[in-house]
Short mmCIF file of C-alpha atoms in Angstrom, two decimals:
data_model
loop_
_atom_site.label_atom_id
_atom_site.label_comp_id
_atom_site.label_asym_id
_atom_site.label_seq_id
_atom_site.Cartn_x
_atom_site.Cartn_y
_atom_site.Cartn_z
CA UNK T 293 111.36 107.30 115.33
CA UNK T 294 108.05 108.70 113.95
CA UNK T 295 106.66 110.83 111.32
CA UNK T 296 105.82 114.43 112.10
CA UNK T 297 103.31 116.33 110.37
CA UNK T 298 105.27 118.86 108.96
CA UNK T 299 106.88 116.36 106.63
CA UNK T 300 103.35 114.85 105.53
CA UNK T 301 101.92 117.98 104.50
CA UNK T 302 103.57 121.18 103.72
CA UNK T 303 106.84 119.56 101.53
CA UNK T 304 104.73 116.99 99.87
CA UNK T 305 102.42 119.71 99.00
CA UNK T 306 105.45 121.63 97.27
CA UNK T 307 106.44 118.47 95.66
CA UNK T 308 103.01 117.85 93.83
CA UNK T 309 102.25 120.92 93.13
CA UNK T 310 105.72 120.95 91.04
CA UNK T 311 104.83 117.76 89.09
CA UNK T 312 101.44 119.12 88.67
CA UNK T 313 103.29 122.28 87.06
CA UNK T 314 105.22 119.39 84.60
CA UNK T 315 101.76 117.77 83.99
CA UNK T 316 100.18 121.22 83.17
CA UNK T 317 103.28 121.92 80.75
CA UNK T 318 103.08 118.64 78.91
CA UNK T 319 99.63 119.16 78.22
CA UNK T 320 100.13 123.23 77.10
CA UNK T 321 102.65 121.65 74.42
CA UNK T 322 100.23 119.01 72.74
CA UNK T 323 97.37 121.23 72.81
CA UNK T 324 99.97 123.88 70.74
CA UNK T 325 101.61 120.76 69.24
CA UNK T 326 98.23 119.24 67.73
CA UNK T 327 96.65 122.67 67.18
CA UNK T 328 94.27 122.04 69.79
CA UNK T 329 91.98 125.18 71.61
CA UNK T 330 94.03 125.17 74.78
CA UNK T 331 89.88 125.71 76.66
CA UNK T 332 89.48 122.24 75.47
CA UNK T 333 91.85 121.01 77.88
CA UNK T 334 91.53 124.18 80.60
CA UNK T 335 87.70 123.24 80.45
CA UNK T 336 87.65 119.37 80.25
CA UNK T 337 84.94 117.67 82.42
CA UNK T 338 84.95 113.85 83.60
CA UNK T 339 81.20 114.80 83.76
CA UNK T 340 78.68 117.62 83.20
CA UNK T 341 78.19 118.44 86.76
CA UNK T 342 81.57 117.90 87.44
CA UNK T 343 84.40 120.99 88.06
CA UNK T 344 86.99 121.30 84.89
CA UNK T 345 90.56 121.29 85.16
CA UNK T 346 90.93 124.76 85.78
CA UNK T 347 88.87 123.97 89.18
CA UNK T 348 90.82 121.16 90.00
CA UNK T 349 93.78 123.00 90.06
CA UNK T 350 92.53 125.56 91.73
CA UNK T 351 91.25 123.30 94.56
CA UNK T 352 94.48 121.26 94.49
CA UNK T 353 96.14 124.74 95.93
CA UNK T 354 93.40 125.75 98.15
CA UNK T 355 93.78 122.01 99.61
CA UNK T 356 97.27 123.01 100.40
CA UNK T 357 96.86 126.49 101.59
CA UNK T 358 93.64 125.31 103.46
CA UNK T 359 96.09 122.81 105.61
CA UNK T 360 98.36 125.62 106.48
CA UNK T 361 95.54 128.06 107.70
CA UNK T 362 93.33 125.45 109.63
CA UNK T 363 96.20 123.50 110.93
CA UNK T 364 99.25 125.61 110.96
CA UNK T 365 97.15 128.92 111.93
CA UNK T 366 99.19 130.86 109.15
CA UNK T 367 97.58 134.02 107.90
CA UNK T 368 95.52 132.66 104.26
CA UNK T 369 96.68 134.49 100.91
CA UNK T 370 93.40 134.67 99.31
CA UNK T 371 93.67 133.61 95.42
CA UNK T 372 90.53 134.79 93.54
CA UNK T 373 89.80 131.84 91.25
CA UNK T 374 89.97 133.79 87.99
CA UNK T 375 92.58 131.61 86.26
CA UNK T 376 91.37 131.26 82.41
CA UNK T 377 95.08 130.15 80.73
CA UNK T 378 97.88 127.75 81.43
CA UNK T 379 99.69 130.59 82.22
CA UNK T 380 97.37 131.81 84.55
CA UNK T 381 97.39 128.28 86.06
CA UNK T 382 101.43 128.13 86.34
CA UNK T 383 101.29 131.58 88.38
CA UNK T 384 98.72 130.14 90.82
CA UNK T 385 100.78 126.91 91.52
CA UNK T 386 104.13 129.23 91.91
CA UNK T 387 101.82 131.75 94.36
CA UNK T 388 100.48 128.55 96.22
CA UNK T 389 104.56 127.01 96.43
CA UNK T 390 105.91 130.72 97.41
CA UNK T 391 103.39 130.93 99.99
CA UNK T 392 103.50 127.31 101.42
CA UNK T 393 107.66 127.81 101.76
CA UNK T 394 106.63 130.53 104.22
CA UNK T 395 105.01 128.07 106.77
CA UNK T 396 107.13 127.03 109.51
CA UNK T 397 107.84 123.48 110.65
CA UNK T 398 106.69 124.25 113.85
CA UNK T 399 103.18 125.67 112.96
CA UNK T 400 102.39 122.19 111.88
CA UNK T 401 104.58 120.10 114.31
CA UNK T 402 102.92 118.51 117.17
CA UNK T 403 99.51 119.58 115.86
CA UNK T 404 98.05 115.67 116.04
CA UNK T 405 95.34 116.70 118.74
CA UNK T 406 94.68 119.91 118.22
CA UNK T 407 91.23 120.53 117.10
CA UNK T 408 90.39 121.22 113.60
CA UNK T 409 86.99 122.67 112.50
CA UNK T 410 85.91 122.58 108.51
CA UNK T 411 83.09 124.41 107.32
CA UNK T 412 81.12 123.77 104.12
CA UNK T 413 78.14 125.36 102.92
CA UNK T 414 75.97 122.35 104.10
CA UNK T 415 78.08 120.44 107.15
CA UNK T 416 80.40 121.05 109.84
CA UNK T 417 83.30 118.80 110.53
CA UNK T 418 84.90 118.41 113.58
CA UNK T 419 88.57 117.12 113.79
CA UNK T 420 91.82 116.87 115.05
CA UNK T 421 94.78 117.43 113.74
CA UNK T 422 95.65 114.24 112.83
CA UNK T 423 92.52 112.97 111.55
CA UNK T 424 91.90 115.74 109.29
CA UNK T 425 95.46 114.95 107.37
CA UNK T 426 94.91 111.46 107.23
CA UNK T 427 90.81 111.53 106.24
CA UNK T 428 90.60 114.75 104.74
CA UNK T 429 94.01 117.05 103.75
CA UNK T 430 95.76 113.90 102.01
CA UNK T 431 92.66 112.52 99.99
CA UNK T 432 91.42 115.72 98.90
CA UNK T 433 94.71 116.79 97.78
CA UNK T 434 95.34 113.89 95.93
CA UNK T 435 91.52 113.52 94.77
CA UNK T 436 92.01 117.07 92.94
CA UNK T 437 95.42 115.91 91.90
CA UNK T 438 94.73 112.62 90.03
CA UNK T 439 91.05 114.47 88.37
CA UNK T 440 93.52 116.91 86.66
CA UNK T 441 96.03 114.40 85.60
CA UNK T 442 92.68 111.93 84.27
CA UNK T 443 91.46 115.19 82.79
CA UNK T 444 94.62 115.69 80.49
CA UNK T 445 94.87 112.06 79.50
CA UNK T 446 91.57 111.75 78.68
CA UNK T 447 92.10 114.34 76.27
CA UNK T 448 95.20 112.48 74.67
CA UNK T 449 97.89 114.26 76.61
CA UNK T 450 101.10 112.04 76.49
CA UNK T 451 101.66 111.59 80.15
CA UNK T 452 102.23 108.30 82.33
CA UNK T 453 102.02 107.41 85.99
CA UNK T 454 105.52 108.63 86.70
CA UNK T 455 104.30 112.35 85.83
CA UNK T 456 101.87 112.19 88.38
CA UNK T 457 104.31 111.00 90.98
CA UNK T 458 106.79 113.62 90.47
CA UNK T 459 109.06 110.66 89.10
CA UNK T 460 109.61 109.19 92.29
CA UNK A 68 103.58 114.62 119.91
CA UNK A 69 103.94 112.63 116.77
CA UNK A 70 102.53 110.50 114.13
CA UNK A 71 103.41 106.88 113.57
CA UNK A 72 103.56 105.29 110.11
CA UNK A 73 100.52 102.60 110.91
CA UNK A 74 98.21 105.22 111.89
CA UNK A 75 98.79 106.95 108.26
CA UNK A 76 98.71 103.46 106.55
CA UNK A 77 96.82 100.19 107.04
CA UNK A 78 93.62 101.83 108.89
CA UNK A 79 93.21 104.19 106.59
CA UNK A 80 93.63 101.60 103.76
CA UNK A 81 90.66 99.99 105.40
CA UNK A 82 88.78 102.99 105.83
CA UNK A 83 89.10 103.90 102.05
CA UNK A 84 88.60 100.01 101.04
CA UNK A 85 85.17 100.61 102.75
CA UNK A 86 83.98 103.82 101.21
CA UNK A 87 85.01 102.22 97.56
CA UNK A 88 82.78 98.95 98.37
CA UNK A 89 79.62 101.69 99.03
CA UNK A 90 80.76 103.64 95.84
CA UNK A 91 81.13 100.53 93.98
CA UNK A 92 77.51 99.26 95.43
CA UNK A 93 76.23 102.47 94.15
CA UNK A 94 77.74 102.10 90.96
CA UNK A 95 75.67 98.47 90.80
CA UNK A 96 72.22 99.57 91.95
CA UNK A 97 72.41 102.57 89.05
CA UNK A 98 73.45 99.83 86.63
CA UNK A 99 70.47 97.93 87.75
CA UNK A 100 68.00 100.58 88.12
CA UNK A 101 69.03 101.76 84.47
CA UNK A 102 68.91 98.75 83.09
CA UNK A 103 72.48 99.07 82.20
CA UNK A 104 74.74 96.09 81.73
CA UNK A 105 77.27 95.93 84.64
CA UNK A 106 80.12 95.80 81.94
CA UNK A 107 79.59 99.38 80.77
CA UNK A 108 80.66 100.43 84.02
CA UNK A 109 83.31 97.75 85.00
CA UNK A 110 85.17 98.13 81.84
CA UNK A 111 85.00 102.26 81.67
CA UNK A 112 88.52 103.90 80.78
CA UNK A 113 89.22 107.50 80.76
CA UNK A 114 91.27 106.53 77.58
CA UNK A 115 91.70 103.89 75.55
CA UNK A 116 95.23 102.74 76.96
CA UNK A 117 94.27 103.41 80.22
CA UNK A 118 93.31 100.73 82.67
CA UNK A 119 89.17 100.11 83.62
CA UNK A 120 87.28 99.87 86.51
CA UNK A 121 88.16 96.46 87.37
CA UNK A 122 91.87 97.00 87.01
CA UNK A 123 91.77 100.53 88.94
CA UNK A 124 89.90 98.36 92.28
CA UNK A 125 92.64 95.81 92.00
CA UNK A 126 95.36 98.57 91.94
CA UNK A 127 93.86 99.84 95.17
CA UNK A 128 93.88 96.52 96.72
CA UNK A 129 97.92 95.83 95.24
CA UNK A 130 99.11 99.02 96.52
CA UNK A 131 97.44 98.11 100.24
CA UNK A 132 98.95 95.12 100.35
CA UNK A 133 102.24 96.16 99.27
CA UNK A 134 102.45 98.44 101.66
CA UNK A 135 102.21 96.01 104.31
CA UNK A 136 104.41 93.23 102.50
CA UNK A 137 106.89 95.96 101.49
CA UNK A 138 107.04 98.04 104.83
CA UNK A 139 105.50 95.74 107.46
CA UNK A 140 107.83 92.47 105.92
CA UNK A 141 104.36 90.52 105.98
CA UNK A 142 103.81 87.51 103.86
CA UNK A 143 101.52 88.22 100.97
CA UNK A 144 98.40 86.89 100.27
CA UNK A 145 98.35 86.62 96.22
CA UNK A 146 95.11 87.61 94.36
CA UNK A 147 94.97 86.71 90.81
CA UNK A 148 93.19 89.58 89.37
CA UNK A 149 90.50 87.71 88.39
CA UNK A 150 87.74 89.65 88.97
CA UNK A 151 85.04 89.70 86.66
CA UNK A 152 81.68 91.05 88.06
CA UNK A 153 80.76 93.52 91.14
CA UNK A 154 80.58 90.76 93.46
CA UNK A 155 84.00 89.36 92.03
CA UNK A 156 85.10 92.92 93.01
CA UNK A 157 83.34 93.24 96.41
CA UNK A 158 85.05 90.05 97.70
CA UNK A 159 88.16 91.23 96.85
CA UNK A 160 88.10 94.20 98.80
CA UNK A 161 86.95 92.38 101.46
CA UNK A 162 89.72 89.67 101.04
CA UNK A 163 92.07 92.97 101.23
CA UNK A 164 90.46 94.41 104.40
CA UNK A 165 90.34 90.77 106.26
CA UNK A 166 94.70 90.32 105.41
CA UNK A 167 95.17 94.44 106.38
CA UNK A 168 93.51 93.36 109.85
CA UNK A 169 96.04 91.03 110.24
CA UNK A 170 99.02 92.88 110.50
CA UNK A 171 100.71 93.98 113.56
CA UNK A 172 101.31 97.54 114.49
CA UNK A 173 104.78 97.02 115.57
CA UNK A 174 105.10 95.21 111.93
CA UNK A 175 104.54 99.03 110.55
CA UNK A 176 105.48 101.75 113.33
CA UNK A 177 109.43 102.66 113.56
CA UNK A 178 110.29 101.98 110.01
CA UNK A 179 110.83 105.53 108.68
CA UNK A 180 114.77 104.61 108.06
CA UNK A 181 114.12 101.05 106.78
CA UNK A 182 115.16 100.44 103.04
CA UNK A 183 112.13 99.97 101.04
CA UNK A 184 112.68 98.51 97.28
CA UNK A 185 110.44 98.92 94.65
CA UNK A 186 110.56 96.88 91.37
CA UNK A 187 108.65 97.87 88.38
CA UNK A 188 109.27 96.38 85.10
CA UNK A 189 111.26 99.43 83.94
CA UNK A 190 113.25 100.88 86.91
CA UNK A 191 114.34 100.15 90.36
CA UNK A 192 112.95 102.93 93.15
CA UNK A 193 114.60 103.06 96.45
CA UNK A 194 113.46 104.82 99.49
CA UNK A 195 112.88 105.04 103.27
CA UNK A 196 110.12 103.95 105.10
CA UNK A 197 108.94 106.99 105.44
CA UNK A 198 109.53 108.34 101.70
CA UNK A 199 107.70 105.08 100.37
CA UNK A 200 104.76 105.95 102.35
CA UNK A 201 105.14 109.50 101.46
CA UNK A 202 105.83 109.85 97.61
CA UNK A 203 104.71 106.37 96.69
CA UNK A 204 102.31 104.50 98.54
CA UNK A 205 99.73 107.55 99.46
CA UNK A 206 99.68 109.30 96.04
CA UNK A 207 99.40 106.13 94.28
CA UNK A 208 96.69 104.95 96.61
CA UNK A 209 94.63 107.36 96.05
CA UNK A 210 95.45 107.92 92.49
CA UNK A 211 93.37 104.61 92.05
CA UNK A 212 90.64 105.59 94.38
CA UNK A 213 89.97 108.72 92.98
CA UNK A 214 89.88 107.37 89.16
CA UNK A 215 87.78 104.67 90.32
CA UNK A 216 85.54 107.31 91.61
CA UNK A 217 85.68 109.47 88.69
CA UNK A 218 84.48 106.54 86.12
CA UNK A 219 81.69 106.20 87.63
CA UNK A 220 81.12 109.60 87.68
CA UNK A 221 81.81 109.57 84.01
CA UNK A 222 78.99 107.21 83.49
CA UNK A 223 76.06 108.69 85.41
CA UNK A 224 76.60 107.50 88.50
CA UNK A 225 75.24 109.63 91.61
CA UNK A 226 77.76 110.13 93.83
CA UNK A 227 79.46 113.26 95.58
CA UNK A 228 83.09 113.88 97.25
CA UNK A 229 82.03 112.76 100.64
CA UNK A 230 80.97 108.98 98.85
CA UNK A 231 84.74 109.19 97.83
CA UNK A 232 85.76 110.61 101.57
CA UNK A 233 83.53 108.07 103.50
CA UNK A 234 81.82 110.48 104.96
CA UNK A 235 84.03 111.90 106.88
#
């Protein structure tokens, strides 16, 4: 009995992107009901130098796509970070899910010992496939999921943990 | 090549608790340097009905312990949620790490198809061992890790993503 890297990543990303889409819809409905300008939610930040809600959604998308690309060797579908509205964000989520659904199981499974390199503007990080998923992919993916949820909660959107967890 | 449930949980919790401990220390140092009452950070919330920083740390601890107990069948070490200071929170994290270090690998490994039941005040959730880790344990653990980090960021503590990621 063991666990496969595919099962830990691609279907989990799809599941969470679906939850995030529903969470965003609750934010959108709240803004509409309360007569709040949608940009108040879309541009919300926890702190002045932190990324706003729109960027948190883009990073959830990139984090999922980047796993397929870096671990699975799948060709990236570049998304230009031009979202400005709730409708744009729903479309970004839908495109990300459609891309993830094209990733074959065997591109990811068995890659525990593959070499994975992550280059950031400041540093290069070397991982195995397993350590990449354990210590970067999952904490980073949920970081942006949680921050998006927290920003909407902070603005008063009626959400609970089960919304974040996709109803489990 | 495959992945073990133990490697996805217990050592990952320990690693993240160590990061969280360092993140808390940066919050404590910031409060001291700026002459801010520590309770302003410890009681910080994203929204009036969300749990404060102290509770977020307690939930990180519980989430890790609960995995060992529910999946590993290990006897719980009850922790009473009486923390009030940074020192108390550091002690809670240290006790949680010490407990996790006693969990044997073979208590967790191979439990992908075990039945796991989670009872909340309102609902009962049934999982397999694998779905418990995939859809509850990891998203929930990182939810509280991220919210703790976000609360300190919101209060101006100089933290970056690498602090959250334990330097990867």
